[in-house]
Coordinates of C-alpha atoms in Angstrom, one line a residue:
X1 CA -24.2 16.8 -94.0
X2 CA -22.2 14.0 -93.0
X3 CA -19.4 15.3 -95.4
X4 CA -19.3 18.5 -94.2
X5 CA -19.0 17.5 -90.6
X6 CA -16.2 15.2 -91.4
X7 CA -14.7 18.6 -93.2
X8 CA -14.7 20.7 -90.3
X9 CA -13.6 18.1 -88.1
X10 CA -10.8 18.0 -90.6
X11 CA -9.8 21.4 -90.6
X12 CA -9.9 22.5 -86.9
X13 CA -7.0 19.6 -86.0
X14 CA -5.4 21.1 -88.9
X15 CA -5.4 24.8 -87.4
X16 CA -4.6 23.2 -84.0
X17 CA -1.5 21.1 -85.4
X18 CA -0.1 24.2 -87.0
X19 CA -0.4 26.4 -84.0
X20 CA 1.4 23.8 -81.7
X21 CA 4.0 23.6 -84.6
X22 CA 3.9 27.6 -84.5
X23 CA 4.0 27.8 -81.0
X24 CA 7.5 29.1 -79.0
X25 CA 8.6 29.6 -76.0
X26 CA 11.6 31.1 -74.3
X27 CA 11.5 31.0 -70.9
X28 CA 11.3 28.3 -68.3
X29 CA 8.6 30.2 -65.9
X30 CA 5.7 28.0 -65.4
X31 CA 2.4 29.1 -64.5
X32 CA 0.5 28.8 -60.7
X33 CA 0.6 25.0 -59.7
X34 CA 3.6 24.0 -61.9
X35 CA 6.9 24.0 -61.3
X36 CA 10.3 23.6 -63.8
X37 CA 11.2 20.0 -64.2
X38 CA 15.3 20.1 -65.5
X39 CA 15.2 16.7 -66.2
X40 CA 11.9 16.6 -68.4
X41 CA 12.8 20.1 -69.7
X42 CA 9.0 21.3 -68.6
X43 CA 6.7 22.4 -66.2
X44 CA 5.2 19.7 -63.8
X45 CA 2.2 19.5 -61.8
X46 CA 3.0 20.3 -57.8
X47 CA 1.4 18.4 -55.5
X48 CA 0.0 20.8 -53.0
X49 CA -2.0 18.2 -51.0
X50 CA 1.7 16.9 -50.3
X51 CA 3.3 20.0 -49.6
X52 CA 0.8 22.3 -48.2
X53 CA 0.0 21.6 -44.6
X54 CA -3.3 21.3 -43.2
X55 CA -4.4 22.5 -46.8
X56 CA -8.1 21.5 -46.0
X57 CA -10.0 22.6 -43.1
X58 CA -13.2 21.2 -41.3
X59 CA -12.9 17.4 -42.1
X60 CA -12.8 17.7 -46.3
X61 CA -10.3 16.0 -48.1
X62 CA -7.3 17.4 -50.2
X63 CA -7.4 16.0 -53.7
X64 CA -4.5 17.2 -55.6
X65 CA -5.6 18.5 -59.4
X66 CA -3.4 19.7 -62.3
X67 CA -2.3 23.3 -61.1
X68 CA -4.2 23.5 -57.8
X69 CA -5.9 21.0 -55.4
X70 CA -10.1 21.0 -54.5
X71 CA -11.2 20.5 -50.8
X72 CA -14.3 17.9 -51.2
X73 CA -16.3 16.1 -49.1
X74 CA -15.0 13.2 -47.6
X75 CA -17.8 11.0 -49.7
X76 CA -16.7 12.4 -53.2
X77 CA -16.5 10.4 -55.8
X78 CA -13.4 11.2 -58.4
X79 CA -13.6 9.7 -61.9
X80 CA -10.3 10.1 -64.0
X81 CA -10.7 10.7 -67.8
X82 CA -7.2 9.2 -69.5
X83 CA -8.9 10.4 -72.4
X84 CA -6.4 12.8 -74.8
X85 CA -7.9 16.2 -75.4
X86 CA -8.6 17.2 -78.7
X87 CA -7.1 20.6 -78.3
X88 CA -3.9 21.8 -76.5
X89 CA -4.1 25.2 -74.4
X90 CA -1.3 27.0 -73.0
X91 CA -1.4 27.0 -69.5
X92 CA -0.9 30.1 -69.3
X93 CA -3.1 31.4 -71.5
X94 CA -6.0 28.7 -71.8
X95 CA -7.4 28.6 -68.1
X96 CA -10.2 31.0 -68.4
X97 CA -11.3 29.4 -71.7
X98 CA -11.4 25.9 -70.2
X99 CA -12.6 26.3 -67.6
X100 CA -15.5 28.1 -69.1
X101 CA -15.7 25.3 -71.2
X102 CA -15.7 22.9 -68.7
X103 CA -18.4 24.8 -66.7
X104 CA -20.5 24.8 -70.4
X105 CA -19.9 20.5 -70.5
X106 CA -20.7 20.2 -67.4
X107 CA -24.5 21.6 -67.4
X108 CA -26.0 19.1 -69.5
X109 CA -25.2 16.4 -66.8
X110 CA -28.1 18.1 -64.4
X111 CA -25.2 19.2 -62.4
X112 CA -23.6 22.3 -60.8
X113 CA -20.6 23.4 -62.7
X114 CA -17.7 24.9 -61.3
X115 CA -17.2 27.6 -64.0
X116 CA -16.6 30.0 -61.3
X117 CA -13.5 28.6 -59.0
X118 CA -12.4 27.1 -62.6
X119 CA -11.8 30.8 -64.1
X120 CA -10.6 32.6 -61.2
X121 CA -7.4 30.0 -60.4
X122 CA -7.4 30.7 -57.1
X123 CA -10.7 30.6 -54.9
X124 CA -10.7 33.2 -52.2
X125 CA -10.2 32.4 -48.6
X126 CA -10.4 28.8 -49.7
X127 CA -6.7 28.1 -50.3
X128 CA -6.7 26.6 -53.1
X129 CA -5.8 26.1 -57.1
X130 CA -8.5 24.5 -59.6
X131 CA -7.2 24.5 -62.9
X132 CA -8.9 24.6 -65.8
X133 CA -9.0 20.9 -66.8
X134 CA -11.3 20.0 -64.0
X135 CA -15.0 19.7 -63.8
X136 CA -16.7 19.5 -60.8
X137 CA -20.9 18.0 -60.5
X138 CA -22.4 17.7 -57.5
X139 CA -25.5 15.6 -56.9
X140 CA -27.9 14.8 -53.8
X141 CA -25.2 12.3 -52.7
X142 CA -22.0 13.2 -53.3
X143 CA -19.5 15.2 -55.7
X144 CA -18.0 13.9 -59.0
X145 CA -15.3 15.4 -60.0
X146 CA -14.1 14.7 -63.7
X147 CA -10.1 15.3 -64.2
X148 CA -8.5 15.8 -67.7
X149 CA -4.9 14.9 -67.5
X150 CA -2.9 17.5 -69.3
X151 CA 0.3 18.3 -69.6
X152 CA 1.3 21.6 -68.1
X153 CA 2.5 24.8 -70.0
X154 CA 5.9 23.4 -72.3
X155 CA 8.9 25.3 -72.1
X156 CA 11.8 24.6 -74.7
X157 CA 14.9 23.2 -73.7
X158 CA 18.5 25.4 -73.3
X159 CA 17.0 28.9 -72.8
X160 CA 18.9 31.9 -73.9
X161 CA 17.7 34.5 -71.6
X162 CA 17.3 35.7 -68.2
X163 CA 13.8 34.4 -66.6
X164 CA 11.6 36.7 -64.2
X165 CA 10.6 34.6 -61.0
X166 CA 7.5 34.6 -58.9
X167 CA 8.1 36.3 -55.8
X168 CA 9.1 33.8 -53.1
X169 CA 11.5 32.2 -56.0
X170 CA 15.0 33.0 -57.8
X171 CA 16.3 32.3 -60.2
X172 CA 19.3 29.3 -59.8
X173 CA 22.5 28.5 -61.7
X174 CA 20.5 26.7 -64.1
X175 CA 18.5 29.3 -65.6
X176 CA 15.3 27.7 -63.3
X177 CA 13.2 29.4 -60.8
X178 CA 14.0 27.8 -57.6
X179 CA 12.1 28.5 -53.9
X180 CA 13.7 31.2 -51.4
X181 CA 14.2 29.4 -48.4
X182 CA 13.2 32.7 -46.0
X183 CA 14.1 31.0 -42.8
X184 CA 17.9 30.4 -43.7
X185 CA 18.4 33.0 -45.5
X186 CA 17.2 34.9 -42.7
X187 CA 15.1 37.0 -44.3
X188 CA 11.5 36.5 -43.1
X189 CA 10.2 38.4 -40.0
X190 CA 9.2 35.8 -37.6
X191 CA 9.3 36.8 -34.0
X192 CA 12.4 35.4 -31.8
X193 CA 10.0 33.4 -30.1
X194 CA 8.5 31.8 -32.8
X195 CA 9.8 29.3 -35.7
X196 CA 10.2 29.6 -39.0
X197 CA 9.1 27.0 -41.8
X198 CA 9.9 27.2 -45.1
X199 CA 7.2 27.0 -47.4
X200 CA 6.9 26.7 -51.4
X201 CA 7.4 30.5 -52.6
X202 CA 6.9 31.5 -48.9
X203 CA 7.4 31.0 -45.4
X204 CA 4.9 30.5 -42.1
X205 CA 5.8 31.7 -38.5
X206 CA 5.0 29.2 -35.7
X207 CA 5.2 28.7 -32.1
X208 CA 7.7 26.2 -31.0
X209 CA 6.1 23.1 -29.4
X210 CA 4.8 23.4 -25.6
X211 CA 3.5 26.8 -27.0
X212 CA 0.5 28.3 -28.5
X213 CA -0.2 31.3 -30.3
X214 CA -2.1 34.4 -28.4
X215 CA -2.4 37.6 -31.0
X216 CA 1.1 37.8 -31.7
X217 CA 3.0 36.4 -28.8
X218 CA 4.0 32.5 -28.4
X219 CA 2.6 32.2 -24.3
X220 CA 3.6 29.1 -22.9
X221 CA 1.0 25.7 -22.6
X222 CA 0.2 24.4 -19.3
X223 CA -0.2 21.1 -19.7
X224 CA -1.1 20.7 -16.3
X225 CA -4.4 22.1 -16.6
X226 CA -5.1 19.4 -19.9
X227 CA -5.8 16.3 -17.9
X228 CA -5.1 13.2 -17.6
X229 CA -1.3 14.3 -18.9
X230 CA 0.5 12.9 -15.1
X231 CA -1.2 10.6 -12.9
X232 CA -0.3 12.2 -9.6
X233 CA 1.5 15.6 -9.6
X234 CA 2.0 17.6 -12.5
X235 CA 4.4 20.2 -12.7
X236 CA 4.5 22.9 -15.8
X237 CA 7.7 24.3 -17.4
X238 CA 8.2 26.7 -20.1
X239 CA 7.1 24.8 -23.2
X240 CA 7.1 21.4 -21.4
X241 CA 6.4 19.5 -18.2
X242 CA 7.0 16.8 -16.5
X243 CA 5.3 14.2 -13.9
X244 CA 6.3 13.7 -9.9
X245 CA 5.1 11.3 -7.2
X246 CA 3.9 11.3 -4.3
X247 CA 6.1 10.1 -1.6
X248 CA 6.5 6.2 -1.8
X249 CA 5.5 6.1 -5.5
X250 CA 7.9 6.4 -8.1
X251 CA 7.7 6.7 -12.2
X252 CA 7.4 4.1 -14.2
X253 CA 9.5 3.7 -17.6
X254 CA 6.4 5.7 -18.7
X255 CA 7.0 9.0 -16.9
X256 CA 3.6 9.3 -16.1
X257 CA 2.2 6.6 -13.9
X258 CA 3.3 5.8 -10.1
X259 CA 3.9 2.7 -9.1
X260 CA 4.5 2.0 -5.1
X261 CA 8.1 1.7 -3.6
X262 CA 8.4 -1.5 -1.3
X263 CA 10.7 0.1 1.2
X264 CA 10.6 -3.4 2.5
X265 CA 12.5 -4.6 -0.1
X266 CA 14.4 -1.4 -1.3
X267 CA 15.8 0.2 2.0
X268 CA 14.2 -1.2 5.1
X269 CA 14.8 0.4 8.2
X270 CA 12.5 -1.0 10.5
X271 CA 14.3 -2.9 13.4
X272 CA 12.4 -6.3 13.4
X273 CA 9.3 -6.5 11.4
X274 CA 8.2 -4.1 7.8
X275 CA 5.2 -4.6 6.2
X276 CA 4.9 -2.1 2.7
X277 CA 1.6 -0.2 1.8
X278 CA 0.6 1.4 -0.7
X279 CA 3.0 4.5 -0.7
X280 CA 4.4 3.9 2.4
X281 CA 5.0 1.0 4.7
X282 CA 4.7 0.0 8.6
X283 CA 7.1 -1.0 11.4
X284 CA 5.9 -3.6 13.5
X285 CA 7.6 -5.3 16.3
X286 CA 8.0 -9.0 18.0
X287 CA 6.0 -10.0 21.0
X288 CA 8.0 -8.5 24.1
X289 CA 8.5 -5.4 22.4
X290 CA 7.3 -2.3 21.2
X291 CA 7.9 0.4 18.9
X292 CA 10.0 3.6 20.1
X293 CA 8.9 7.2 19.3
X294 CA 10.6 7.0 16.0
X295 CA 8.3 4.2 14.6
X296 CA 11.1 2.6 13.5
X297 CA 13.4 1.4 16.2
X298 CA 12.2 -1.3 18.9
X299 CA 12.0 -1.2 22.4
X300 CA 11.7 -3.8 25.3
X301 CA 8.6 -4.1 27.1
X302 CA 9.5 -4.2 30.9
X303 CA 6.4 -6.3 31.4
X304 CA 7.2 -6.3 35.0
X305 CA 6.0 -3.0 35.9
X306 CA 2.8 -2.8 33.6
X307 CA 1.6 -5.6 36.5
X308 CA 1.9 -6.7 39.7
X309 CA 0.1 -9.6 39.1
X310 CA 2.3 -11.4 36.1
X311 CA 4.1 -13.7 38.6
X312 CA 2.8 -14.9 42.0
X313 CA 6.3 -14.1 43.7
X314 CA 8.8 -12.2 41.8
X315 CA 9.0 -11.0 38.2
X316 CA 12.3 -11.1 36.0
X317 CA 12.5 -9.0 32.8
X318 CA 14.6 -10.4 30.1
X319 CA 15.0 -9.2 26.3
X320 CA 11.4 -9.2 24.7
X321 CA 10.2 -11.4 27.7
X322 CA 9.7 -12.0 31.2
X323 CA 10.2 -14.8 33.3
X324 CA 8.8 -15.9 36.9
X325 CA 11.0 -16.8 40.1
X326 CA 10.0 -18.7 43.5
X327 CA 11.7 -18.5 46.7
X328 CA 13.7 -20.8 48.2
X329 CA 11.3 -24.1 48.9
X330 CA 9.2 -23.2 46.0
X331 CA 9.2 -24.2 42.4
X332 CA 7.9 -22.4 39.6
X333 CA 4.3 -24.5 38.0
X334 CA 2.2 -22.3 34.8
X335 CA 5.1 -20.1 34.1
X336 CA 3.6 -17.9 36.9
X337 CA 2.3 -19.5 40.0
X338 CA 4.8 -21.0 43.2
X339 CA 4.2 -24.4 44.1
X340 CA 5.4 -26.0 47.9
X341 CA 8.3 -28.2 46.9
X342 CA 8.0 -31.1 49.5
X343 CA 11.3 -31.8 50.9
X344 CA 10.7 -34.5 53.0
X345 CA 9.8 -36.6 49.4
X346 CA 13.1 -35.0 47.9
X347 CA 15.5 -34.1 50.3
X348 CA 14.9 -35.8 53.3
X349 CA 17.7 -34.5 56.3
X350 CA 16.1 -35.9 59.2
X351 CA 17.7 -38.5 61.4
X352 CA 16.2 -41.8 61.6
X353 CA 14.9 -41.5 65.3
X354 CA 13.3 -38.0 63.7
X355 CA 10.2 -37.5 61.5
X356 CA 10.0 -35.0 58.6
X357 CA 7.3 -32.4 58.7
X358 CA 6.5 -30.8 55.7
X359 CA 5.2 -26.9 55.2
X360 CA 5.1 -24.3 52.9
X361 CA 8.2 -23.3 52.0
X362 CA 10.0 -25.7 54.1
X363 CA 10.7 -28.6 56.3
X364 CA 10.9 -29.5 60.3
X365 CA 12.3 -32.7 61.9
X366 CA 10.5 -33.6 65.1
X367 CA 11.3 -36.6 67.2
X368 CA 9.3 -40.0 66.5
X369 CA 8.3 -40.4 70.1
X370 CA 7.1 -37.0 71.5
X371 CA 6.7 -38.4 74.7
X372 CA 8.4 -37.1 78.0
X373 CA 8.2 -38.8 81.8
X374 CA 5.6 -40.1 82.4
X375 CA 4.4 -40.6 79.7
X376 CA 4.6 -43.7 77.5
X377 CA 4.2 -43.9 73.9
X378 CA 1.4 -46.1 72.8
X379 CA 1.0 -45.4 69.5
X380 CA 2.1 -42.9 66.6
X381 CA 1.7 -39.3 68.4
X382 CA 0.6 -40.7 71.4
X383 CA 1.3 -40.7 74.7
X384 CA -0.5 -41.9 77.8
X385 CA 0.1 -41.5 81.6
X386 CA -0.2 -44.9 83.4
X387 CA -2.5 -45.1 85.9
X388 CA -1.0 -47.2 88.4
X389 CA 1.8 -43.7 88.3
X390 CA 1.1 -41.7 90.6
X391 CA 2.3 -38.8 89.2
X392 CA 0.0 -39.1 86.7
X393 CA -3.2 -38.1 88.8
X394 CA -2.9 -34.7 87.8
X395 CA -1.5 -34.8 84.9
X396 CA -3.9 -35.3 81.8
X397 CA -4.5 -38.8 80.9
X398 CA -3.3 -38.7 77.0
X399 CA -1.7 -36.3 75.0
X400 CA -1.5 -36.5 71.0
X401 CA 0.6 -34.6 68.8
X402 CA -0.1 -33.3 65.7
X403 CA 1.3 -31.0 63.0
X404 CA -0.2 -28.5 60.7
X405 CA 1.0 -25.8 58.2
X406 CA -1.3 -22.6 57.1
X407 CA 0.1 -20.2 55.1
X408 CA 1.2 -16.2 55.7
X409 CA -2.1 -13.7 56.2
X410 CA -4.9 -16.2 56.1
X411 CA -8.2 -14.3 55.7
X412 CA -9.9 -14.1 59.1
X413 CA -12.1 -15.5 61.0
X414 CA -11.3 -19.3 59.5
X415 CA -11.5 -22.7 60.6
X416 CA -8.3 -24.2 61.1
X417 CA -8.4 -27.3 62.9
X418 CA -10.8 -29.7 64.0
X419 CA -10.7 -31.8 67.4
X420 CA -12.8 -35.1 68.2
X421 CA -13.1 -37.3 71.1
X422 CA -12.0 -40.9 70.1
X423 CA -13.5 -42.9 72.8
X424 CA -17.4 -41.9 73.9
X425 CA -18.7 -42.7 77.8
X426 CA -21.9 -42.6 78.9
X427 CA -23.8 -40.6 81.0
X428 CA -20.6 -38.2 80.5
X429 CA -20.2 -34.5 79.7
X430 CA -17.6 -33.0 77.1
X431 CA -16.0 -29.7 77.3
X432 CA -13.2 -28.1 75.2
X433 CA -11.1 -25.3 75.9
X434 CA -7.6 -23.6 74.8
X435 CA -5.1 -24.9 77.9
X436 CA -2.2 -23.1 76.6
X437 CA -0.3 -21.5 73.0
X438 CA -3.2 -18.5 72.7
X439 CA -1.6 -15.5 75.2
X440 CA -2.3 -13.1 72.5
X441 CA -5.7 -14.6 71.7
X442 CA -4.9 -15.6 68.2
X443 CA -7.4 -18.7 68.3
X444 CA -11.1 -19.5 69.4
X445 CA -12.0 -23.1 70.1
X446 CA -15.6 -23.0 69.2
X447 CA -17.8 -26.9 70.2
X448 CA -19.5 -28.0 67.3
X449 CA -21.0 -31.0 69.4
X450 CA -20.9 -32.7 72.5
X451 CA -17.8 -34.7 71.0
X452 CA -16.1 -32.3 68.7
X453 CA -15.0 -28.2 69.0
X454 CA -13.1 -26.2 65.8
X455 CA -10.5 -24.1 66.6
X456 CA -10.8 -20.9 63.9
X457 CA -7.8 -18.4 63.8
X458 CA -9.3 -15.1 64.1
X459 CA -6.3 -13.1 63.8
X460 CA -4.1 -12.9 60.7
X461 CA -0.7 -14.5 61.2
X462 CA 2.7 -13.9 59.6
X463 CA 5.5 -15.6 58.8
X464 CA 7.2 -17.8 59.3
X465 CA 6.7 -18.5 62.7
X466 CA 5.7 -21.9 65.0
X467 CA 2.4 -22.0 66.9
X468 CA 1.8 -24.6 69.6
X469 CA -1.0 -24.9 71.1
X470 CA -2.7 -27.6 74.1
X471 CA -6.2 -28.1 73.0
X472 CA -8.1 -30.2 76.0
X473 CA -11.1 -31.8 76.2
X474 CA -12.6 -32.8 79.8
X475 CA -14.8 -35.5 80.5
X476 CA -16.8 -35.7 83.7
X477 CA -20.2 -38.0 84.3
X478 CA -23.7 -36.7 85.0
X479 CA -23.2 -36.9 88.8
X480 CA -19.5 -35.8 89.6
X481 CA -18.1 -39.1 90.2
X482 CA -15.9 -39.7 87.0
X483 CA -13.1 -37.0 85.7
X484 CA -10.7 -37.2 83.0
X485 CA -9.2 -34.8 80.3
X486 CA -7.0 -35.6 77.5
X487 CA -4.6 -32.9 75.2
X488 CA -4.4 -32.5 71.7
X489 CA -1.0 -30.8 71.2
X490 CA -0.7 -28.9 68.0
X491 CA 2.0 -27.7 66.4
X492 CA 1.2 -24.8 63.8
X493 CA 3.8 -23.8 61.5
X494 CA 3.2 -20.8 59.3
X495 CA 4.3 -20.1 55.9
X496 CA 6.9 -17.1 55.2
X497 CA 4.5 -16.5 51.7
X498 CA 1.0 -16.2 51.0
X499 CA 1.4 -18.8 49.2

């Protein structure tokens, strides 16, 4: 047995050597999957997964094969069998045959063979080539697939005839079947709004980009709706777009996010003060002024007429401030208020035989010794009568003078002055009364006690203007015997201010 086996073995590489010796060929036209190699003088293998585009649909893999490509799982597992065959088939000739005898091999393993897409060539609607050397087994796992290398169908060097091309191919200058490139040649029959891409023995029509196809038409994409394409404004155009701001933004190197515009910085037109914001920016102004209807521009404040009540006298506007003024014999104390400027510590005019009197808003000299005939001065202010004159029996026995200032429209009624008998008899009676200096009945002298009165001003006085006034004070005893009276001569000078 073992000598026959070893005969037969013999004999069938015999009949195979002499029909590969036998074997001629005369053209250069290879078979599905193979192309003409002019440097190799033969048919090699295309590589479809290479070529092909998008050759494998719904997440499978392209694995290119000898005359076609298989679409597998992502997970399949592909063992390579360097292994020479025993027997040389024709490719054009052989590929039903092996792959029926692949599809027999394969169903020992426990397998499913793939006698079926082997035989056919070409599987329908899957788009794609097996060719005959391949065996395919597919377990609870994953897929094996087994490849034979093989050498695709020989064609002898220097042909002497013409060759018949596939359609989609021609034949070239050198006696080879070469691809028609449709789309320069100008002969495919894509629409003028779509593209044309040459393909291996054929050509695809496509939309150009920014387009998509809709039944036969190209209909333009709007990106617009596909967010996030622009970050603020989008704008479509045919077969493109592009991205706009919002005013203050501006693109980035991007083109598609906004970043702010610091006017601030960039183009300020503020007047004084610019603050930026996020797309926009603010116009502020300095203290003193304000911002004018174009919110860009300053404008003074006339802080003088918001308020009567800024400055105690007058108020002066200046450029973004104010400033206070005091008449003449005032001096300006807070910024706002009018202080009495005492003349007679500053500036004093007076003679020497004269005293200065100071009052709001100004200054009066009045002679050191009041006193007129007959009367004597005894002290400061005073004068007395003598006795042993006789003139002076019905004249008042003292006068003193004295000085007081009160300002312009002094709220009424008010207490203004108060006299006081200096020297105190007994068994005597004291009365006070207005001698003179009150025709228009400016003043009340009111007793307080049987040695004092108040004078209140119970009428509002202006100024300025100089008040004098006699206030006397009688002094009699409890049984008529005794009578005296002494004045009190004031001087009241009043204020041309409130103040």
């Amino acid at each position: 047995m073992m000598l026959r086996a070893l005969f037969l073995t013999m004999l069938t590489l015999a009949l195979v050597k002499s029909q590969d010796t036998e074997e001629t060929i005369t053209y250069t036209q290879c078979t599905d999957g193979y192309e003409w190699d002019p440097v190799r003088q033969q048919c090699k293998d295309i590589d479809e997964c290479d070529i092909v585009p998008d050759a494998c649909k719904g997440g499978m893999k392209c694995v290119n094969h000898y005359g076609g490509y298989l679409c597998l799982p992502k997970t399949a597992q592909i063992i390579v069998n360097n292994e020479q065959p025993q027997q040389e088939t024709p490719a054009a000739e052989g590929v039903g045959a092996a792959a029926n005898a692949a599809a027999t091999s394969s169903t020992g393993t426990g397998g499913m063979a793939a006698s079926g897409m082997a035989a056919s060539g070409v599987v329908p609607g899957g788009g794609f080539v097996a060719s005959a050397a391949a065996e395919v087994q597919t377990s609870r796992n994953n897929f094996v697939i087994r490849r034979n290398p093989a050498d695709p169908q020989r064609i002898p060097p220097n042909p002497s005839h013409r060759i018949q091309c596939a359609s989609g191919y021609e034949q070239s200058e050198h006696n080879v079947c070469q691809d028609i490139d449709e789309c320069t040649a100008g002969t495919h029959n894509c629409r003028a709004d779509q593209v044309c891409i040459n393909l291996r023995g054929s050509f695809t029509c496509q939309c150009p980009p920014g387009y998509q196809k809709r039944g036969e038409q190209c209909v333009d994409i709007d990106e617009c709706t596909i967010p996030p394409y622009c970050h603020q404004r989008c704008v479509n155009t045919p077969g493109s777009f592009y991205c706009q701001c919002s005013p203050g933004f501006q693109l980035a190197a991007n083109n598609y996010t906004c970043v702010d515009i610091n006017e601030c910085d960039a183009s300020n037109q503020c007047a004084q003060q610019c603050y930026n914001i996020l797309g926009s920016f603010i116009c502020q102004c300095n203290q003193g002024y304000e911002l004018s209807s174009d919110r860009l521009n300053c404008e003074d404040i006339d802080e003088c007429r918001t308020s009567s009540y800024l400055c105690q006298y007058q108020c002066v506007n200046e450029p973004g401030k104010f400033s206070c003024m005091c008449p003449q014999g005032y001096q300006v104390v807070r910024s706002r208020t009018c202080q009495d400027i005492n003349e007679c510590e500053t500036t004093n005019e007076c003679r020497e035989d004269e005293m200065c009197w100071n009052y709001h808003g100004g200054f009066r000299c009045y002679p050191r010794n009041p006193c007129q005939d007959p009367y004597v001065l005894t002290s400061e202010n005073r004068c007395v009568c003598p006795v042993s004159n006789a003139m002076c029996r019905e004249l008042p026995q003292s006068i003193v003078y004295k000085y007081m200032s009160i300002r312009s429209d002094r709220s009424v009624p008010s207490d203004i002055f108060q006299i006081q008998a200096t020297t105190i008899y007994a068994n005597t009676i004291n009365t006070f009364r207005i001698k003179s200096g009150n025709e228009n009945g400016e003043f009340y002298l009111r007793q307080t006690s049987p040695v004092s009165a108040m004078l209140v001003l119970v009428k509002s006085l202006s100024g300025p203007r100089e008040y004098i006034v006699d206030l006397e004070m009688l002094t009699v005893n409890s049984i008529g015997t005794f009578r005296t009276s002494s004045v009190l001569r004031l001087t009241i000078i009043v204020g041309p201010f409130s103040f």
